[in-house]
Structure formats: structure tokens, C-alpha cells
Short mmCIF file of N, CA and C in Angstrom, two decimals:
data_model
loop_
_atom_site.label_atom_id
_atom_site.label_comp_id
_atom_site.label_asym_id
_atom_site.label_seq_id
_atom_site.Cartn_x
_atom_site.Cartn_y
_atom_site.Cartn_z
N MET F 1 17.19 -14.16 13.92
CA MET F 1 15.77 -14.45 13.87
C MET F 1 15.35 -14.62 12.41
N GLU F 2 14.68 -15.71 12.12
CA GLU F 2 14.25 -16.00 10.76
C GLU F 2 12.85 -15.46 10.51
N SER F 3 12.63 -14.91 9.32
CA SER F 3 11.31 -14.44 8.90
C SER F 3 10.80 -15.35 7.81
N SER F 4 9.51 -15.65 7.85
CA SER F 4 8.88 -16.43 6.80
C SER F 4 8.04 -15.50 5.94
N TRP F 5 8.22 -15.61 4.64
CA TRP F 5 7.45 -14.82 3.69
C TRP F 5 6.55 -15.76 2.92
N LYS F 6 5.26 -15.47 2.93
CA LYS F 6 4.28 -16.26 2.20
C LYS F 6 3.49 -15.31 1.30
N PRO F 7 4.13 -14.82 0.23
CA PRO F 7 3.48 -13.78 -0.58
C PRO F 7 2.18 -14.22 -1.22
N GLY F 8 2.02 -15.48 -1.50
CA GLY F 8 0.78 -15.95 -2.11
C GLY F 8 -0.43 -15.77 -1.22
N ARG F 9 -0.24 -15.79 0.07
CA ARG F 9 -1.37 -15.64 1.00
C ARG F 9 -1.97 -14.24 0.98
N LEU F 10 -1.17 -13.26 0.60
CA LEU F 10 -1.70 -11.90 0.52
C LEU F 10 -2.70 -11.74 -0.61
N LEU F 11 -2.57 -12.58 -1.61
CA LEU F 11 -3.39 -12.43 -2.81
C LEU F 11 -4.60 -13.34 -2.83
N GLY F 12 -4.83 -14.05 -1.73
CA GLY F 12 -5.97 -14.95 -1.67
C GLY F 12 -7.29 -14.19 -1.53
N GLU F 13 -8.37 -14.94 -1.55
CA GLU F 13 -9.70 -14.35 -1.46
C GLU F 13 -9.95 -13.71 -0.09
N THR F 14 -9.39 -14.32 0.96
CA THR F 14 -9.56 -13.78 2.31
C THR F 14 -8.22 -13.81 3.03
N VAL F 15 -8.13 -13.03 4.10
CA VAL F 15 -6.93 -13.00 4.92
C VAL F 15 -7.03 -14.16 5.91
N GLU F 16 -5.89 -14.77 6.22
CA GLU F 16 -5.89 -15.90 7.16
C GLU F 16 -6.41 -15.46 8.52
N GLU F 17 -7.10 -16.38 9.19
CA GLU F 17 -7.71 -16.07 10.48
C GLU F 17 -6.69 -15.72 11.55
N ASP F 18 -5.48 -16.27 11.49
CA ASP F 18 -4.48 -15.99 12.51
C ASP F 18 -3.70 -14.70 12.22
N SER F 19 -4.07 -14.00 11.19
CA SER F 19 -3.36 -12.78 10.80
C SER F 19 -4.03 -11.56 11.41
N ASP F 20 -3.22 -10.53 11.70
CA ASP F 20 -3.76 -9.25 12.14
C ASP F 20 -4.17 -8.39 10.95
N GLY F 21 -4.08 -8.94 9.78
CA GLY F 21 -4.46 -8.20 8.59
C GLY F 21 -3.30 -7.36 8.07
N PHE F 22 -3.62 -6.50 7.11
CA PHE F 22 -2.58 -5.66 6.52
C PHE F 22 -3.15 -4.29 6.18
N GLY F 23 -2.24 -3.33 6.17
CA GLY F 23 -2.57 -2.00 5.69
C GLY F 23 -2.21 -1.93 4.22
N LEU F 24 -3.07 -1.33 3.41
CA LEU F 24 -2.86 -1.26 1.97
C LEU F 24 -2.50 0.16 1.57
N ILE F 25 -1.44 0.30 0.79
CA ILE F 25 -1.05 1.58 0.22
C ILE F 25 -1.15 1.45 -1.29
N VAL F 26 -1.90 2.35 -1.91
CA VAL F 26 -2.04 2.35 -3.36
C VAL F 26 -1.13 3.44 -3.91
N LEU F 27 -0.21 3.03 -4.77
CA LEU F 27 0.71 3.95 -5.42
C LEU F 27 0.18 4.26 -6.81
N ALA F 28 0.70 5.27 -7.44
CA ALA F 28 0.21 5.71 -8.75
C ALA F 28 0.63 4.72 -9.84
N ALA F 29 -0.11 3.64 -9.94
CA ALA F 29 0.13 2.61 -10.95
C ALA F 29 -1.14 2.42 -11.76
N ASP F 30 -1.02 1.79 -12.90
CA ASP F 30 -2.19 1.46 -13.69
C ASP F 30 -2.88 0.28 -13.01
N LEU F 31 -3.95 0.55 -12.32
CA LEU F 31 -4.62 -0.48 -11.54
C LEU F 31 -5.30 -1.51 -12.42
N ASN F 32 -5.61 -1.15 -13.65
CA ASN F 32 -6.18 -2.14 -14.57
C ASN F 32 -5.16 -3.24 -14.88
N GLU F 33 -3.87 -2.89 -14.90
CA GLU F 33 -2.83 -3.90 -15.14
C GLU F 33 -2.72 -4.87 -13.97
N VAL F 34 -2.96 -4.38 -12.77
CA VAL F 34 -2.89 -5.23 -11.59
C VAL F 34 -4.04 -6.23 -11.60
N GLY F 35 -5.14 -5.86 -12.20
CA GLY F 35 -6.27 -6.77 -12.39
C GLY F 35 -7.02 -7.10 -11.12
N PRO F 36 -7.56 -8.32 -11.03
CA PRO F 36 -8.40 -8.70 -9.89
C PRO F 36 -7.65 -8.72 -8.56
N LYS F 37 -6.30 -8.78 -8.60
CA LYS F 37 -5.53 -8.73 -7.35
C LYS F 37 -5.87 -7.46 -6.57
N PHE F 38 -6.06 -6.35 -7.30
CA PHE F 38 -6.33 -5.08 -6.63
C PHE F 38 -7.63 -5.15 -5.83
N GLY F 39 -8.67 -5.67 -6.43
CA GLY F 39 -9.96 -5.77 -5.73
C GLY F 39 -9.88 -6.64 -4.49
N ARG F 40 -9.15 -7.76 -4.58
CA ARG F 40 -9.00 -8.65 -3.42
C ARG F 40 -8.20 -7.96 -2.31
N LEU F 41 -7.12 -7.29 -2.68
CA LEU F 41 -6.32 -6.59 -1.67
C LEU F 41 -7.15 -5.49 -1.01
N TRP F 42 -7.88 -4.73 -1.80
CA TRP F 42 -8.71 -3.65 -1.28
C TRP F 42 -9.74 -4.19 -0.28
N LYS F 43 -10.40 -5.26 -0.66
CA LYS F 43 -11.45 -5.85 0.18
C LYS F 43 -10.89 -6.37 1.50
N ASN F 44 -9.69 -6.93 1.49
CA ASN F 44 -9.14 -7.59 2.67
C ASN F 44 -8.32 -6.67 3.58
N ALA F 45 -8.03 -5.46 3.16
CA ALA F 45 -7.18 -4.56 3.96
C ALA F 45 -7.93 -4.01 5.17
N VAL F 46 -7.20 -3.78 6.26
CA VAL F 46 -7.80 -3.16 7.44
C VAL F 46 -7.83 -1.64 7.30
N CYS F 47 -6.97 -1.10 6.45
CA CYS F 47 -6.94 0.34 6.18
C CYS F 47 -6.41 0.53 4.76
N ARG F 48 -7.01 1.48 4.04
CA ARG F 48 -6.64 1.73 2.64
C ARG F 48 -6.15 3.16 2.50
N VAL F 49 -4.89 3.29 2.06
CA VAL F 49 -4.26 4.61 1.93
C VAL F 49 -3.88 4.82 0.48
N CYS F 50 -4.26 5.96 -0.07
CA CYS F 50 -3.81 6.32 -1.42
C CYS F 50 -2.68 7.32 -1.29
N ALA F 51 -1.60 7.07 -2.00
CA ALA F 51 -0.47 7.99 -2.03
C ALA F 51 -0.77 9.06 -3.07
N ASP F 52 -1.23 10.21 -2.62
CA ASP F 52 -1.44 11.40 -3.44
C ASP F 52 -2.15 11.08 -4.76
N GLY F 53 -1.45 11.09 -5.87
CA GLY F 53 -2.04 10.92 -7.18
C GLY F 53 -2.68 9.56 -7.42
N ALA F 54 -2.40 8.58 -6.58
CA ALA F 54 -3.05 7.28 -6.71
C ALA F 54 -4.55 7.40 -6.49
N ALA F 55 -4.96 8.41 -5.75
CA ALA F 55 -6.40 8.64 -5.55
C ALA F 55 -7.09 8.87 -6.90
N ASN F 56 -6.40 9.51 -7.83
CA ASN F 56 -6.96 9.71 -9.18
C ASN F 56 -7.21 8.37 -9.85
N ARG F 57 -6.25 7.46 -9.72
CA ARG F 57 -6.37 6.14 -10.36
C ARG F 57 -7.54 5.35 -9.77
N VAL F 58 -7.66 5.39 -8.43
CA VAL F 58 -8.75 4.68 -7.77
C VAL F 58 -10.09 5.29 -8.18
N HIS F 59 -10.15 6.60 -8.22
CA HIS F 59 -11.37 7.31 -8.61
C HIS F 59 -11.77 6.95 -10.05
N ASP F 60 -10.79 6.85 -10.94
CA ASP F 60 -11.10 6.53 -12.33
C ASP F 60 -11.65 5.12 -12.48
N ILE F 61 -11.17 4.18 -11.68
CA ILE F 61 -11.74 2.83 -11.68
C ILE F 61 -13.18 2.90 -11.17
N GLU F 62 -13.36 3.67 -10.12
CA GLU F 62 -14.68 3.84 -9.52
C GLU F 62 -15.67 4.37 -10.55
N ASP F 63 -15.26 5.36 -11.34
CA ASP F 63 -16.14 5.93 -12.36
C ASP F 63 -16.55 4.89 -13.39
N LYS F 64 -15.61 4.04 -13.80
CA LYS F 64 -15.91 3.01 -14.79
C LYS F 64 -16.91 2.00 -14.25
N ASP F 65 -16.78 1.66 -12.97
CA ASP F 65 -17.67 0.67 -12.38
C ASP F 65 -19.03 1.26 -12.03
N GLY F 66 -19.09 2.58 -11.88
CA GLY F 66 -20.37 3.24 -11.63
C GLY F 66 -20.87 3.16 -10.21
N ASP F 67 -20.02 2.83 -9.26
CA ASP F 67 -20.43 2.87 -7.85
C ASP F 67 -19.26 3.34 -6.99
N LEU F 68 -19.51 3.42 -5.69
CA LEU F 68 -18.51 3.95 -4.78
C LEU F 68 -17.87 2.86 -3.94
N LYS F 69 -17.46 1.77 -4.56
CA LYS F 69 -16.90 0.69 -3.75
C LYS F 69 -15.46 0.93 -3.33
N TYR F 70 -14.78 1.87 -3.96
CA TYR F 70 -13.39 2.14 -3.61
C TYR F 70 -13.27 3.52 -2.97
N ILE F 71 -13.49 3.59 -1.67
CA ILE F 71 -13.32 4.83 -0.92
C ILE F 71 -12.12 4.65 -0.01
N PRO F 72 -11.02 5.38 -0.26
CA PRO F 72 -9.86 5.23 0.63
C PRO F 72 -10.16 5.77 2.02
N ASP F 73 -9.48 5.22 3.00
CA ASP F 73 -9.59 5.75 4.37
C ASP F 73 -8.76 7.02 4.50
N ILE F 74 -7.62 7.05 3.81
CA ILE F 74 -6.68 8.17 3.93
C ILE F 74 -6.07 8.46 2.55
N ILE F 75 -5.90 9.74 2.26
CA ILE F 75 -5.06 10.16 1.13
C ILE F 75 -3.88 10.89 1.76
N CYS F 76 -2.68 10.45 1.44
CA CYS F 76 -1.49 10.96 2.11
C CYS F 76 -0.43 11.34 1.08
N GLY F 77 0.25 12.46 1.32
CA GLY F 77 1.33 12.88 0.44
C GLY F 77 1.45 14.39 0.40
N ASP F 78 2.17 14.88 -0.60
CA ASP F 78 2.35 16.33 -0.71
C ASP F 78 1.22 16.99 -1.49
N MET F 79 0.28 16.21 -1.98
CA MET F 79 -0.94 16.68 -2.66
C MET F 79 -0.65 17.49 -3.92
N ASP F 80 0.45 17.13 -4.60
CA ASP F 80 0.77 17.85 -5.84
C ASP F 80 0.21 17.15 -7.07
N SER F 81 -0.33 15.93 -6.90
CA SER F 81 -0.81 15.17 -8.05
C SER F 81 -2.29 14.86 -8.03
N VAL F 82 -2.90 14.81 -6.87
CA VAL F 82 -4.32 14.48 -6.80
C VAL F 82 -5.14 15.63 -7.39
N ARG F 83 -6.11 15.30 -8.24
CA ARG F 83 -6.96 16.32 -8.84
C ARG F 83 -7.88 16.91 -7.77
N PRO F 84 -8.09 18.21 -7.78
CA PRO F 84 -8.92 18.85 -6.74
C PRO F 84 -10.32 18.25 -6.64
N GLU F 85 -10.94 17.91 -7.76
CA GLU F 85 -12.29 17.34 -7.70
C GLU F 85 -12.29 15.94 -7.09
N VAL F 86 -11.21 15.20 -7.29
CA VAL F 86 -11.09 13.87 -6.69
C VAL F 86 -10.91 14.00 -5.18
N LEU F 87 -10.06 14.92 -4.77
CA LEU F 87 -9.84 15.15 -3.34
C LEU F 87 -11.15 15.55 -2.66
N SER F 88 -11.88 16.48 -3.26
CA SER F 88 -13.17 16.92 -2.69
C SER F 88 -14.17 15.77 -2.63
N HIS F 89 -14.23 14.99 -3.69
CA HIS F 89 -15.14 13.85 -3.74
C HIS F 89 -14.89 12.90 -2.57
N TYR F 90 -13.63 12.54 -2.37
CA TYR F 90 -13.31 11.60 -1.30
C TYR F 90 -13.48 12.21 0.09
N GLN F 91 -13.17 13.47 0.24
CA GLN F 91 -13.38 14.12 1.53
C GLN F 91 -14.86 14.12 1.90
N LEU F 92 -15.73 14.32 0.92
CA LEU F 92 -17.18 14.27 1.17
C LEU F 92 -17.63 12.87 1.57
N GLN F 93 -16.87 11.84 1.16
CA GLN F 93 -17.18 10.45 1.51
C GLN F 93 -16.58 10.05 2.85
N GLY F 94 -15.90 10.98 3.54
CA GLY F 94 -15.32 10.70 4.84
C GLY F 94 -13.85 10.32 4.83
N CYS F 95 -13.20 10.43 3.70
CA CYS F 95 -11.78 10.11 3.59
C CYS F 95 -10.95 11.19 4.28
N GLU F 96 -10.00 10.77 5.06
CA GLU F 96 -9.11 11.70 5.76
C GLU F 96 -7.94 12.09 4.85
N THR F 97 -7.51 13.33 4.94
CA THR F 97 -6.38 13.82 4.16
C THR F 97 -5.22 14.12 5.09
N VAL F 98 -4.05 13.59 4.79
CA VAL F 98 -2.84 13.87 5.55
C VAL F 98 -1.83 14.48 4.58
N ALA F 99 -1.70 15.80 4.64
CA ALA F 99 -0.82 16.51 3.71
C ALA F 99 0.52 16.80 4.38
N SER F 100 1.58 16.63 3.60
CA SER F 100 2.93 16.93 4.05
C SER F 100 3.67 17.59 2.90
N SER F 101 4.18 18.77 3.14
CA SER F 101 4.89 19.49 2.08
C SER F 101 6.36 19.08 1.97
N CYS F 102 6.80 18.18 2.83
CA CYS F 102 8.20 17.74 2.82
C CYS F 102 8.56 17.13 1.47
N GLN F 103 9.62 17.61 0.88
CA GLN F 103 10.07 17.09 -0.41
C GLN F 103 11.28 16.17 -0.27
N ASP F 104 11.64 15.83 0.98
CA ASP F 104 12.78 14.95 1.22
C ASP F 104 12.38 13.48 1.27
N THR F 105 11.08 13.20 1.25
CA THR F 105 10.60 11.82 1.27
C THR F 105 9.57 11.64 0.16
N THR F 106 9.43 10.41 -0.30
CA THR F 106 8.43 10.11 -1.32
C THR F 106 7.05 10.01 -0.67
N ASP F 107 6.02 10.08 -1.48
CA ASP F 107 4.66 9.90 -0.96
C ASP F 107 4.49 8.50 -0.39
N PHE F 108 5.15 7.51 -0.98
CA PHE F 108 5.11 6.15 -0.45
C PHE F 108 5.66 6.12 0.98
N THR F 109 6.80 6.75 1.20
CA THR F 109 7.40 6.81 2.53
C THR F 109 6.47 7.51 3.51
N LYS F 110 5.85 8.60 3.08
CA LYS F 110 4.89 9.32 3.94
C LYS F 110 3.73 8.41 4.34
N CYS F 111 3.25 7.60 3.40
CA CYS F 111 2.15 6.68 3.69
C CYS F 111 2.55 5.61 4.69
N VAL F 112 3.75 5.05 4.51
CA VAL F 112 4.24 4.03 5.45
C VAL F 112 4.35 4.64 6.85
N LYS F 113 4.92 5.83 6.94
CA LYS F 113 5.05 6.50 8.25
C LYS F 113 3.68 6.72 8.90
N GLU F 114 2.70 7.11 8.10
CA GLU F 114 1.36 7.35 8.63
C GLU F 114 0.73 6.06 9.16
N LEU F 115 0.84 4.99 8.40
CA LEU F 115 0.31 3.71 8.89
C LEU F 115 1.01 3.25 10.16
N LEU F 116 2.34 3.36 10.19
CA LEU F 116 3.09 2.93 11.37
C LEU F 116 2.76 3.78 12.59
N GLN F 117 2.56 5.06 12.39
CA GLN F 117 2.18 5.93 13.51
C GLN F 117 0.82 5.53 14.07
N ARG F 118 -0.12 5.24 13.21
CA ARG F 118 -1.45 4.82 13.68
C ARG F 118 -1.39 3.46 14.36
N ARG F 119 -0.50 2.60 13.90
CA ARG F 119 -0.32 1.31 14.55
C ARG F 119 0.30 1.50 15.94
N ALA F 120 1.30 2.36 16.03
CA ALA F 120 1.95 2.63 17.32
C ALA F 120 0.98 3.26 18.31
N ASN F 121 0.07 4.08 17.81
CA ASN F 121 -0.94 4.73 18.67
C ASN F 121 -2.14 3.83 18.92
N ARG F 122 -2.06 2.61 18.42
CA ARG F 122 -3.11 1.60 18.57
C ARG F 122 -4.44 2.00 17.92
N GLN F 123 -4.35 2.87 16.91
CA GLN F 123 -5.54 3.20 16.13
C GLN F 123 -5.83 2.11 15.11
N LEU F 124 -4.79 1.40 14.70
CA LEU F 124 -4.90 0.32 13.73
C LEU F 124 -4.11 -0.88 14.21
N GLN F 125 -4.55 -2.06 13.81
CA GLN F 125 -3.81 -3.28 14.11
C GLN F 125 -3.60 -4.03 12.80
N PHE F 126 -2.35 -4.27 12.45
CA PHE F 126 -2.01 -5.04 11.26
C PHE F 126 -0.62 -5.60 11.43
N SER F 127 -0.33 -6.67 10.70
CA SER F 127 0.98 -7.31 10.82
C SER F 127 1.79 -7.20 9.54
N HIS F 128 1.26 -6.48 8.55
CA HIS F 128 1.93 -6.41 7.26
C HIS F 128 1.47 -5.13 6.55
N ILE F 129 2.32 -4.59 5.70
CA ILE F 129 1.93 -3.49 4.82
C ILE F 129 2.09 -3.98 3.39
N VAL F 130 1.06 -3.78 2.59
CA VAL F 130 1.09 -4.14 1.18
C VAL F 130 0.91 -2.87 0.37
N ALA F 131 1.77 -2.68 -0.61
CA ALA F 131 1.65 -1.55 -1.52
C ALA F 131 1.38 -2.08 -2.92
N VAL F 132 0.42 -1.47 -3.59
CA VAL F 132 0.15 -1.80 -4.99
C VAL F 132 0.84 -0.74 -5.82
N GLY F 133 1.79 -1.16 -6.64
CA GLY F 133 2.55 -0.20 -7.42
C GLY F 133 2.95 -0.78 -8.75
N SER F 134 3.87 -0.12 -9.39
CA SER F 134 4.37 -0.56 -10.68
C SER F 134 5.88 -0.70 -10.59
N THR F 135 6.37 -1.82 -11.09
CA THR F 135 7.82 -2.02 -11.10
C THR F 135 8.38 -1.76 -12.49
N SER F 136 7.60 -1.09 -13.30
CA SER F 136 8.07 -0.64 -14.61
C SER F 136 7.74 0.84 -14.72
N GLY F 137 8.14 1.45 -15.78
CA GLY F 137 7.86 2.87 -15.92
C GLY F 137 9.04 3.70 -15.46
N ARG F 138 8.77 4.79 -14.75
CA ARG F 138 9.82 5.71 -14.36
C ARG F 138 10.79 5.07 -13.37
N PHE F 139 12.05 5.06 -13.74
CA PHE F 139 13.08 4.43 -12.93
C PHE F 139 13.22 5.11 -11.56
N ASP F 140 13.07 6.44 -11.50
CA ASP F 140 13.18 7.12 -10.20
C ASP F 140 12.07 6.70 -9.26
N HIS F 141 10.89 6.38 -9.77
CA HIS F 141 9.81 5.90 -8.91
C HIS F 141 10.10 4.50 -8.38
N VAL F 142 10.63 3.64 -9.25
CA VAL F 142 10.99 2.28 -8.82
C VAL F 142 12.08 2.34 -7.75
N MET F 143 13.10 3.17 -7.96
CA MET F 143 14.16 3.31 -6.96
C MET F 143 13.63 3.91 -5.66
N GLY F 144 12.68 4.81 -5.75
CA GLY F 144 12.05 5.36 -4.55
C GLY F 144 11.32 4.28 -3.76
N MET F 145 10.67 3.35 -4.46
CA MET F 145 9.99 2.25 -3.77
C MET F 145 11.02 1.36 -3.06
N ILE F 146 12.10 1.06 -3.75
CA ILE F 146 13.14 0.22 -3.15
C ILE F 146 13.76 0.92 -1.94
N GLN F 147 14.01 2.23 -2.06
CA GLN F 147 14.55 2.97 -0.93
C GLN F 147 13.62 2.89 0.28
N THR F 148 12.32 3.00 0.04
CA THR F 148 11.36 2.92 1.15
C THR F 148 11.44 1.57 1.84
N LEU F 149 11.63 0.49 1.10
CA LEU F 149 11.79 -0.82 1.72
C LEU F 149 12.99 -0.83 2.66
N PHE F 150 14.08 -0.19 2.25
CA PHE F 150 15.28 -0.14 3.09
C PHE F 150 15.12 0.78 4.30
N LEU F 151 14.26 1.78 4.19
CA LEU F 151 14.04 2.70 5.32
C LEU F 151 13.28 2.04 6.46
N PHE F 152 12.53 0.99 6.14
CA PHE F 152 11.69 0.34 7.15
C PHE F 152 11.98 -1.16 7.17
N PRO F 153 13.17 -1.57 7.63
CA PRO F 153 13.47 -3.00 7.68
C PRO F 153 12.53 -3.71 8.64
N SER F 154 12.22 -4.95 8.37
CA SER F 154 11.18 -5.65 9.13
C SER F 154 11.65 -6.28 10.44
N ASP F 155 12.82 -5.86 10.95
CA ASP F 155 13.29 -6.41 12.22
C ASP F 155 12.26 -6.22 13.33
N HIS F 156 11.78 -4.99 13.50
CA HIS F 156 10.82 -4.70 14.57
C HIS F 156 9.57 -4.03 14.02
N LEU F 157 9.45 -3.99 12.71
CA LEU F 157 8.31 -3.35 12.06
C LEU F 157 7.60 -4.37 11.18
N PRO F 158 6.35 -4.08 10.84
CA PRO F 158 5.67 -5.00 9.91
C PRO F 158 6.39 -5.02 8.56
N PRO F 159 6.50 -6.17 7.96
CA PRO F 159 7.14 -6.24 6.64
C PRO F 159 6.30 -5.52 5.59
N ILE F 160 6.98 -5.04 4.56
CA ILE F 160 6.32 -4.34 3.46
C ILE F 160 6.50 -5.16 2.19
N THR F 161 5.41 -5.40 1.49
CA THR F 161 5.44 -6.10 0.21
C THR F 161 4.84 -5.19 -0.84
N ILE F 162 5.50 -5.08 -1.98
CA ILE F 162 4.99 -4.31 -3.11
C ILE F 162 4.47 -5.30 -4.14
N VAL F 163 3.21 -5.15 -4.49
CA VAL F 163 2.57 -6.02 -5.47
C VAL F 163 2.37 -5.22 -6.75
N ALA F 164 2.87 -5.74 -7.86
CA ALA F 164 2.71 -5.10 -9.16
C ALA F 164 1.95 -6.07 -10.07
N ALA F 165 1.78 -5.67 -11.31
CA ALA F 165 1.01 -6.49 -12.26
C ALA F 165 1.55 -7.91 -12.36
N GLU F 166 2.86 -8.06 -12.50
CA GLU F 166 3.43 -9.38 -12.70
C GLU F 166 4.59 -9.69 -11.76
N SER F 167 4.68 -8.96 -10.67
CA SER F 167 5.79 -9.22 -9.74
C SER F 167 5.41 -8.83 -8.32
N ILE F 168 6.19 -9.36 -7.40
CA ILE F 168 6.08 -9.03 -5.98
C ILE F 168 7.48 -8.68 -5.51
N MET F 169 7.60 -7.61 -4.73
CA MET F 169 8.91 -7.16 -4.27
C MET F 169 8.88 -6.98 -2.75
N PHE F 170 9.90 -7.47 -2.07
CA PHE F 170 10.05 -7.23 -0.64
C PHE F 170 11.52 -7.34 -0.29
N LEU F 171 11.89 -6.83 0.86
CA LEU F 171 13.28 -6.79 1.30
C LEU F 171 13.62 -8.07 2.06
N LEU F 172 14.68 -8.72 1.65
CA LEU F 172 15.16 -9.92 2.33
C LEU F 172 16.42 -9.60 3.11
N HIS F 173 16.60 -10.32 4.20
CA HIS F 173 17.80 -10.18 5.02
C HIS F 173 18.69 -11.40 4.77
N PRO F 174 19.99 -11.22 4.66
CA PRO F 174 20.88 -12.36 4.39
C PRO F 174 20.76 -13.43 5.47
N SER F 175 20.57 -14.66 5.04
CA SER F 175 20.57 -15.85 5.90
C SER F 175 19.47 -15.84 6.95
N ARG F 176 18.46 -15.01 6.79
CA ARG F 176 17.42 -14.96 7.82
C ARG F 176 16.02 -15.15 7.28
N ASP F 177 15.82 -15.15 5.99
CA ASP F 177 14.49 -15.17 5.43
C ASP F 177 14.20 -16.46 4.68
N LEU F 178 12.97 -16.92 4.82
CA LEU F 178 12.50 -18.11 4.15
C LEU F 178 11.29 -17.71 3.33
N ILE F 179 11.32 -18.00 2.03
CA ILE F 179 10.19 -17.71 1.17
C ILE F 179 9.43 -19.00 0.92
N ILE F 180 8.14 -19.00 1.21
CA ILE F 180 7.31 -20.18 1.05
C ILE F 180 6.32 -19.91 -0.08
N LEU F 181 6.49 -20.65 -1.16
CA LEU F 181 5.58 -20.52 -2.32
C LEU F 181 4.58 -21.66 -2.26
N GLU F 182 3.32 -21.31 -2.39
CA GLU F 182 2.28 -22.31 -2.31
C GLU F 182 1.57 -22.41 -3.64
N GLY F 183 1.06 -23.59 -3.93
CA GLY F 183 0.23 -23.80 -5.11
C GLY F 183 1.02 -23.81 -6.33
#
């Protein structure tokens, strides 16, 4: 079975009408480096999940802008990095917290599992998962992101794409994937 990848469509102003949308996971990256892509992804996502300490990054952007336009739907992870005042702030705004003390998985993996569980329970409908992260910096974090891609192959699951400041990363299958670049 062949899969078509159209990464440029994820970064457009709106999601295509024939799409079920995507779930967004924000990883602890410098969101200012991602630039306007972050705002477009946030606006177009059907659900917005911050992986633990990424809530701090989203909150800090929010403070600079002076309004509450970035309220995550869920903060998920082991909660070892999110600042207590940020967690309280978002909980008061209606953000759900999903804490897991498991140290055998990354916060990114925990977020993917949470989105997939909600999709399986029909709480959410989406055909793709997009993560905003960094492909530079700590090597163990980059390898953790790559491992998560391998844990959730897109055979029967929504594909996962990681969007960084200057790159896009996703898992390809030998002889089965077609990448379509537009524009």
C-alpha cells in the first residue's frame, strides 16, 4: 500500500476540506524559531497538546503577545518540567492535565498515545499528527523524537510529521511512500 506525503499542505493557511484535520503536539522547542508556521498550525489543529515543559514555551509566547490566544487543550507528560504557575494558569483556562510518572517513554510518546486513545474512543477525529519540535540541540531529544516515529508506524495509524524551524521529519517505508512537493 502506497502512502502519499504532502508536507506543504500542513503549513498552509487552512486545512484542506477533504481532510479530517490533525492533532498538534508542541514539544519543548524555541517557538520563535519556528516562526509563523507555529501560529498557522495552532489555528488549524483539531486538538492542541503540550508535552510537559512545552507549556512553558507556549505560555511565554502568550505573555509577549499580551493575550490568551494559545490555550492548549491538554498538557501531557511526567510534569517534571512545566512551571507550577503555568500549569495552574492553564488549568484555570480549562486545559486538561494528563500526568504519567512512567520514565520508560518520552513525553512526546505519551502525547501521541493520548491523542491516539482519544481518536480510538471517538473523542477526536483527525487523520494526521503534527509535532512542533527542534531537530537541533540535545541529541538525546532528537533521537527520542525519531524513536517515537518508529513506535507508531503509519500502516494503520495516522502518520506523524515533526515540523521544526527549517526542516520536516517523518517516517518513510521502503518502496511504499510518495512525497509530493508543491510550489
